[in-house]
Amino acid sequence: MIIRRSAQVILVVAQPDHARLAGLFARAGHQKPNPSLLAAAHHHDDGWLTWEAAPTIDERGRPHDFLTVPMDERVAIYRRGIDLVAGADPYAGLLTSMHFSRLLAEGLGSLEGAPRRVAEAFLAGQVAWEVRTRRELGEPSGAEADYLLLRGFDFLSLLLCMRPLEELAGTTLPPIHERSEEPARPTAIDVVDGRVVLDPYPFGPAKHTGPEGSTGNEALDVAVEARLLPATTFDSDQAYRSALAAAPVEELRFTLTPPAR
């Protein structure tokens, strides 16, 4: 669950919906996209599906998001997601494991006590799993490059879901622009006339059209559904779930473009 908070309302985006958006970015970023990279981008958060069907609140009655879910639940969700992806595509599962492991490792310094022990046990297990999987796959040479693309497209989707448009200007993404003639560099984000400008721009001319995303003149139009709730607390998990089920759906739409030439 991704939650965008303001003083009056919260916007709630389901974690798998955010991942579908990352999958659209991965598809738009390549003329011949790697099917395993697409699978990892599109499905890496499928482990959240069960939790999303029955989300919970914290001790103050505030809805949990993906960062506040207790650590033991979070790593169980990560494991389930990795298993689901790896069961269909072992290489996509490897990319998903790299993604979750490195995300968790980056935040390890802020953890202590039981949450840290749980996180460390998960990381140790995934390191061993990744070593075995790499060996079984013949030590794939492109795994690091594919992981970096997955990380970048996931982060772009996360920013769009988490922040209002006016707060995106001036932020940066990890390198996701992969061209042999120039070194990868962080992607700068600006907002001009309601459009999200990315420099360097990771998407090329039109590659696909359809209700889930369309391109034209290099611009990429995408959307993700969010539910709109009052910025309040809830007395129980069930009260929150009932309010969420009844909440109106708002479509968050974005147009991504390269810098003006």
CSV table of N, CA and C in Angstrom, one decimal, residues 61-145:
chain,number,residue,atom,x,y,z
A,61,GLY,N,-4.1,4.0,14.8
A,61,GLY,CA,-5.3,4.0,14.0
A,61,GLY,C,-5.0,4.5,12.6
A,62,ARG,N,-3.8,4.7,12.2
A,62,ARG,CA,-3.4,5.2,10.8
A,62,ARG,C,-3.2,4.0,9.9
A,63,PRO,N,-3.7,4.1,8.7
A,63,PRO,CA,-3.4,3.0,7.7
A,63,PRO,C,-1.9,2.7,7.5
A,64,HIS,N,-1.6,1.4,7.6
A,64,HIS,CA,-0.2,1.1,7.3
A,64,HIS,C,0.1,1.3,5.8
A,65,ASP,N,1.3,1.8,5.5
A,65,ASP,CA,1.8,1.7,4.1
A,65,ASP,C,3.0,0.7,4.0
A,66,PHE,N,3.6,0.6,2.9
A,66,PHE,CA,4.6,-0.4,2.7
A,66,PHE,C,5.8,-0.2,3.6
A,67,LEU,N,6.0,1.0,4.1
A,67,LEU,CA,7.2,1.2,5.0
A,67,LEU,C,6.9,1.0,6.5
A,68,THR,N,5.6,1.0,6.9
A,68,THR,CA,5.2,0.9,8.3
A,68,THR,C,4.7,-0.5,8.6
A,69,VAL,N,4.5,-1.4,7.7
A,69,VAL,CA,4.1,-2.7,8.0
A,69,VAL,C,5.1,-3.4,8.8
A,70,PRO,N,4.8,-4.1,9.9
A,70,PRO,CA,5.8,-4.7,10.8
A,70,PRO,C,6.8,-5.6,9.9
A,71,MET,N,8.0,-5.6,10.4
A,71,MET,CA,9.1,-6.2,9.6
A,71,MET,C,8.9,-7.7,9.3
A,72,ASP,N,8.3,-8.4,10.3
A,72,ASP,CA,8.1,-9.8,10.0
A,72,ASP,C,7.1,-10.0,8.9
A,73,GLU,N,6.0,-9.2,8.9
A,73,GLU,CA,5.1,-9.3,7.8
A,73,GLU,C,5.7,-8.8,6.5
A,74,ARG,N,6.5,-7.8,6.5
A,74,ARG,CA,7.1,-7.3,5.3
A,74,ARG,C,8.0,-8.3,4.6
A,75,VAL,N,8.9,-8.9,5.4
A,75,VAL,CA,9.8,-9.9,4.8
A,75,VAL,C,9.0,-11.1,4.3
A,76,ALA,N,7.9,-11.5,5.0
A,76,ALA,CA,7.1,-12.6,4.5
A,76,ALA,C,6.4,-12.2,3.1
A,77,ILE,N,6.0,-11.0,3.0
A,77,ILE,CA,5.5,-10.5,1.7
A,77,ILE,C,6.6,-10.5,0.6
A,78,TYR,N,7.8,-10.1,1.0
A,78,TYR,CA,8.9,-10.1,0.0
A,78,TYR,C,9.1,-11.5,-0.4
A,79,ARG,N,9.2,-12.5,0.5
A,79,ARG,CA,9.5,-13.8,0.1
A,79,ARG,C,8.4,-14.4,-0.8
A,80,ARG,N,7.1,-14.1,-0.4
A,80,ARG,CA,6.0,-14.6,-1.2
A,80,ARG,C,6.1,-14.0,-2.6
A,81,GLY,N,6.4,-12.7,-2.8
A,81,GLY,CA,6.6,-12.1,-4.1
A,81,GLY,C,7.7,-12.7,-4.9
A,82,ILE,N,8.8,-12.9,-4.3
A,82,ILE,CA,10.0,-13.6,-5.0
A,82,ILE,C,9.6,-15.0,-5.4
A,83,ASP,N,8.9,-15.7,-4.6
A,83,ASP,CA,8.5,-17.1,-4.9
A,83,ASP,C,7.6,-17.1,-6.1
A,84,LEU,N,6.6,-16.2,-6.1
A,84,LEU,CA,5.6,-16.1,-7.1
A,84,LEU,C,6.3,-15.8,-8.5
A,85,VAL,N,7.1,-14.8,-8.5
A,85,VAL,CA,7.8,-14.4,-9.7
A,85,VAL,C,8.8,-15.5,-10.2
A,86,ALA,N,9.6,-16.1,-9.3
A,86,ALA,CA,10.5,-17.1,-9.6
A,86,ALA,C,9.9,-18.4,-10.1
A,87,GLY,N,8.7,-18.7,-9.6
A,87,GLY,CA,8.0,-19.9,-10.1
A,87,GLY,C,7.6,-19.8,-11.5
A,88,ALA,N,7.4,-18.7,-12.1
A,88,ALA,CA,7.1,-18.5,-13.5
A,88,ALA,C,8.3,-18.2,-14.3
A,89,ASP,N,9.3,-17.5,-13.7
A,89,ASP,CA,10.5,-17.1,-14.5
A,89,ASP,C,11.6,-16.9,-13.5
A,90,PRO,N,12.5,-17.9,-13.4
A,90,PRO,CA,13.6,-17.8,-12.4
A,90,PRO,C,14.5,-16.6,-12.5
A,91,TYR,N,14.8,-16.1,-13.7
A,91,TYR,CA,15.6,-14.9,-13.9
A,91,TYR,C,14.9,-13.7,-13.4
A,92,ALA,N,13.6,-13.6,-13.7
A,92,ALA,CA,12.8,-12.5,-13.1
A,92,ALA,C,12.7,-12.6,-11.6
A,93,GLY,N,12.7,-13.8,-11.1
A,93,GLY,CA,12.7,-13.9,-9.6
A,93,GLY,C,14.0,-13.5,-9.0
A,94,LEU,N,15.1,-13.7,-9.7
A,94,LEU,CA,16.4,-13.2,-9.3
A,94,LEU,C,16.4,-11.7,-9.2
A,95,LEU,N,15.9,-11.0,-10.3
A,95,LEU,CA,15.9,-9.6,-10.3
A,95,LEU,C,15.0,-9.1,-9.1
A,96,THR,N,13.9,-9.7,-8.9
A,96,THR,CA,13.0,-9.3,-7.8
A,96,THR,C,13.7,-9.5,-6.4
A,97,SER,N,14.4,-10.6,-6.3
A,97,SER,CA,15.2,-10.8,-5.0
A,97,SER,C,16.2,-9.7,-4.8
A,98,MET,N,17.0,-9.4,-5.9
A,98,MET,CA,18.0,-8.3,-5.8
A,98,MET,C,17.3,-7.0,-5.4
A,99,HIS,N,16.2,-6.7,-6.0
A,99,HIS,CA,15.5,-5.5,-5.7
A,99,HIS,C,15.1,-5.4,-4.3
A,100,PHE,N,14.4,-6.4,-3.7
A,100,PHE,CA,13.9,-6.3,-2.3
A,100,PHE,C,15.1,-6.3,-1.4
A,101,SER,N,16.1,-7.2,-1.7
A,101,SER,CA,17.3,-7.3,-0.7
A,101,SER,C,18.0,-6.0,-0.6
A,102,ARG,N,18.2,-5.3,-1.7
A,102,ARG,CA,19.0,-4.1,-1.7
A,102,ARG,C,18.2,-3.0,-1.1
A,103,LEU,N,16.9,-2.9,-1.3
A,103,LEU,CA,16.0,-1.9,-0.7
A,103,LEU,C,16.1,-2.1,0.8
A,104,LEU,N,16.0,-3.3,1.3
A,104,LEU,CA,16.1,-3.6,2.7
A,104,LEU,C,17.4,-3.3,3.3
A,105,ALA,N,18.5,-3.7,2.6
A,105,ALA,CA,19.8,-3.4,3.1
A,105,ALA,C,20.1,-2.0,3.2
A,106,GLU,N,19.6,-1.1,2.3
A,106,GLU,CA,19.8,0.3,2.4
A,106,GLU,C,19.3,0.9,3.6
A,107,GLY,N,18.2,0.3,4.2
A,107,GLY,CA,17.6,0.9,5.4
A,107,GLY,C,18.0,0.2,6.6
A,108,LEU,N,18.9,-0.8,6.6
A,108,LEU,CA,19.3,-1.6,7.7
A,108,LEU,C,19.8,-0.7,8.9
A,109,GLY,N,20.5,0.3,8.6
A,109,GLY,CA,21.1,1.1,9.6
A,109,GLY,C,20.1,1.8,10.5
A,110,SER,N,18.9,2.0,10.0
A,110,SER,CA,17.9,2.6,10.9
A,110,SER,C,17.1,1.6,11.7
A,111,LEU,N,17.4,0.4,11.6
A,111,LEU,CA,16.7,-0.7,12.3
A,111,LEU,C,17.5,-1.1,13.6
A,112,GLU,N,16.8,-1.6,14.6
A,112,GLU,CA,17.4,-2.2,15.7
A,112,GLU,C,16.5,-3.2,16.4
A,113,GLY,N,17.0,-4.0,17.3
A,113,GLY,CA,16.2,-5.0,18.0
A,113,GLY,C,15.7,-6.0,17.1
A,114,ALA,N,14.5,-6.5,17.4
A,114,ALA,CA,13.9,-7.6,16.6
A,114,ALA,C,13.7,-7.3,15.1
A,115,PRO,N,13.2,-6.1,14.8
A,115,PRO,CA,13.1,-5.8,13.3
A,115,PRO,C,14.4,-6.0,12.6
A,116,ARG,N,15.5,-5.5,13.2
A,116,ARG,CA,16.8,-5.7,12.5
A,116,ARG,C,17.2,-7.2,12.4
A,117,ARG,N,17.0,-7.9,13.4
A,117,ARG,CA,17.3,-9.4,13.4
A,117,ARG,C,16.5,-10.1,12.3
A,118,VAL,N,15.2,-9.7,12.2
A,118,VAL,CA,14.4,-10.3,11.1
A,118,VAL,C,14.9,-9.9,9.7
A,119,ALA,N,15.2,-8.6,9.6
A,119,ALA,CA,15.7,-8.2,8.3
A,119,ALA,C,17.0,-8.8,7.9
A,120,GLU,N,17.9,-9.0,8.9
A,120,GLU,CA,19.2,-9.6,8.6
A,120,GLU,C,19.1,-11.1,8.3
A,121,ALA,N,18.1,-11.8,8.9
A,121,ALA,CA,17.9,-13.2,8.6
A,121,ALA,C,17.4,-13.3,7.1
A,122,PHE,N,16.5,-12.4,6.8
A,122,PHE,CA,15.9,-12.4,5.4
A,122,PHE,C,17.1,-12.1,4.4
A,123,LEU,N,17.9,-11.1,4.7
A,123,LEU,CA,19.0,-10.8,3.7
A,123,LEU,C,20.0,-12.0,3.6
A,124,ALA,N,20.3,-12.6,4.7
A,124,ALA,CA,21.2,-13.8,4.6
A,124,ALA,C,20.6,-14.9,3.8
A,125,GLY,N,19.3,-15.2,4.0
A,125,GLY,CA,18.7,-16.2,3.2
A,125,GLY,C,18.6,-15.9,1.7
A,126,GLN,N,18.4,-14.6,1.4
A,126,GLN,CA,18.3,-14.2,0.0
A,126,GLN,C,19.6,-14.2,-0.7
A,127,VAL,N,20.7,-13.9,0.0
A,127,VAL,CA,22.0,-14.0,-0.5
A,127,VAL,C,22.3,-15.4,-1.0
A,128,ALA,N,22.0,-16.4,-0.1
A,128,ALA,CA,22.3,-17.8,-0.4
A,128,ALA,C,21.4,-18.2,-1.6
A,129,TRP,N,20.1,-17.8,-1.6
A,129,TRP,CA,19.2,-18.1,-2.7
A,129,TRP,C,19.7,-17.5,-4.0
A,130,GLU,N,20.1,-16.3,-4.0
A,130,GLU,CA,20.6,-15.6,-5.2
A,130,GLU,C,21.9,-16.3,-5.8
A,131,VAL,N,22.8,-16.8,-4.9
A,131,VAL,CA,24.0,-17.5,-5.3
A,131,VAL,C,23.6,-18.8,-6.0
A,132,ARG,N,22.6,-19.5,-5.4
A,132,ARG,CA,22.2,-20.8,-6.1
A,132,ARG,C,21.5,-20.5,-7.4
A,133,THR,N,20.6,-19.5,-7.4
A,133,THR,CA,19.9,-19.2,-8.6
A,133,THR,C,20.8,-18.7,-9.7
A,134,ARG,N,21.7,-17.9,-9.4
A,134,ARG,CA,22.7,-17.4,-10.5
A,134,ARG,C,23.4,-18.6,-11.1
A,135,ARG,N,23.9,-19.6,-10.2
A,135,ARG,CA,24.6,-20.7,-10.7
A,135,ARG,C,23.7,-21.6,-11.6
A,136,GLU,N,22.4,-21.8,-11.2
A,136,GLU,CA,21.5,-22.6,-12.0
A,136,GLU,C,21.2,-21.9,-13.3
A,137,LEU,N,21.2,-20.6,-13.4
A,137,LEU,CA,21.0,-19.8,-14.6
A,137,LEU,C,22.2,-19.6,-15.4
A,138,GLY,N,23.4,-20.2,-15.0
A,138,GLY,CA,24.6,-20.0,-15.8
A,138,GLY,C,25.3,-18.7,-15.6
A,139,GLU,N,25.1,-18.1,-14.4
A,139,GLU,CA,25.8,-16.8,-14.1
A,139,GLU,C,25.4,-15.8,-15.1
A,140,PRO,N,24.2,-15.4,-15.2
A,140,PRO,CA,23.7,-14.4,-16.2
A,140,PRO,C,24.5,-13.1,-16.1
A,141,SER,N,25.1,-12.6,-17.2
A,141,SER,CA,26.0,-11.4,-17.2
A,141,SER,C,25.2,-10.1,-17.1
A,142,GLY,N,23.9,-10.2,-17.6
A,142,GLY,CA,23.2,-8.9,-17.6
A,142,GLY,C,22.3,-8.6,-16.4
A,143,ALA,N,22.5,-9.4,-15.3
A,143,ALA,CA,21.6,-9.3,-14.2
A,143,ALA,C,21.7,-7.9,-13.5
A,144,GLU,N,23.0,-7.4,-13.4
A,144,GLU,CA,23.2,-6.1,-12.7
A,144,GLU,C,22.5,-5.0,-13.5
A,145,ALA,N,22.7,-5.0,-14.8
A,145,ALA,CA,22.1,-3.9,-15.7
A,145,ALA,C,20.6,-4.0,-15.6
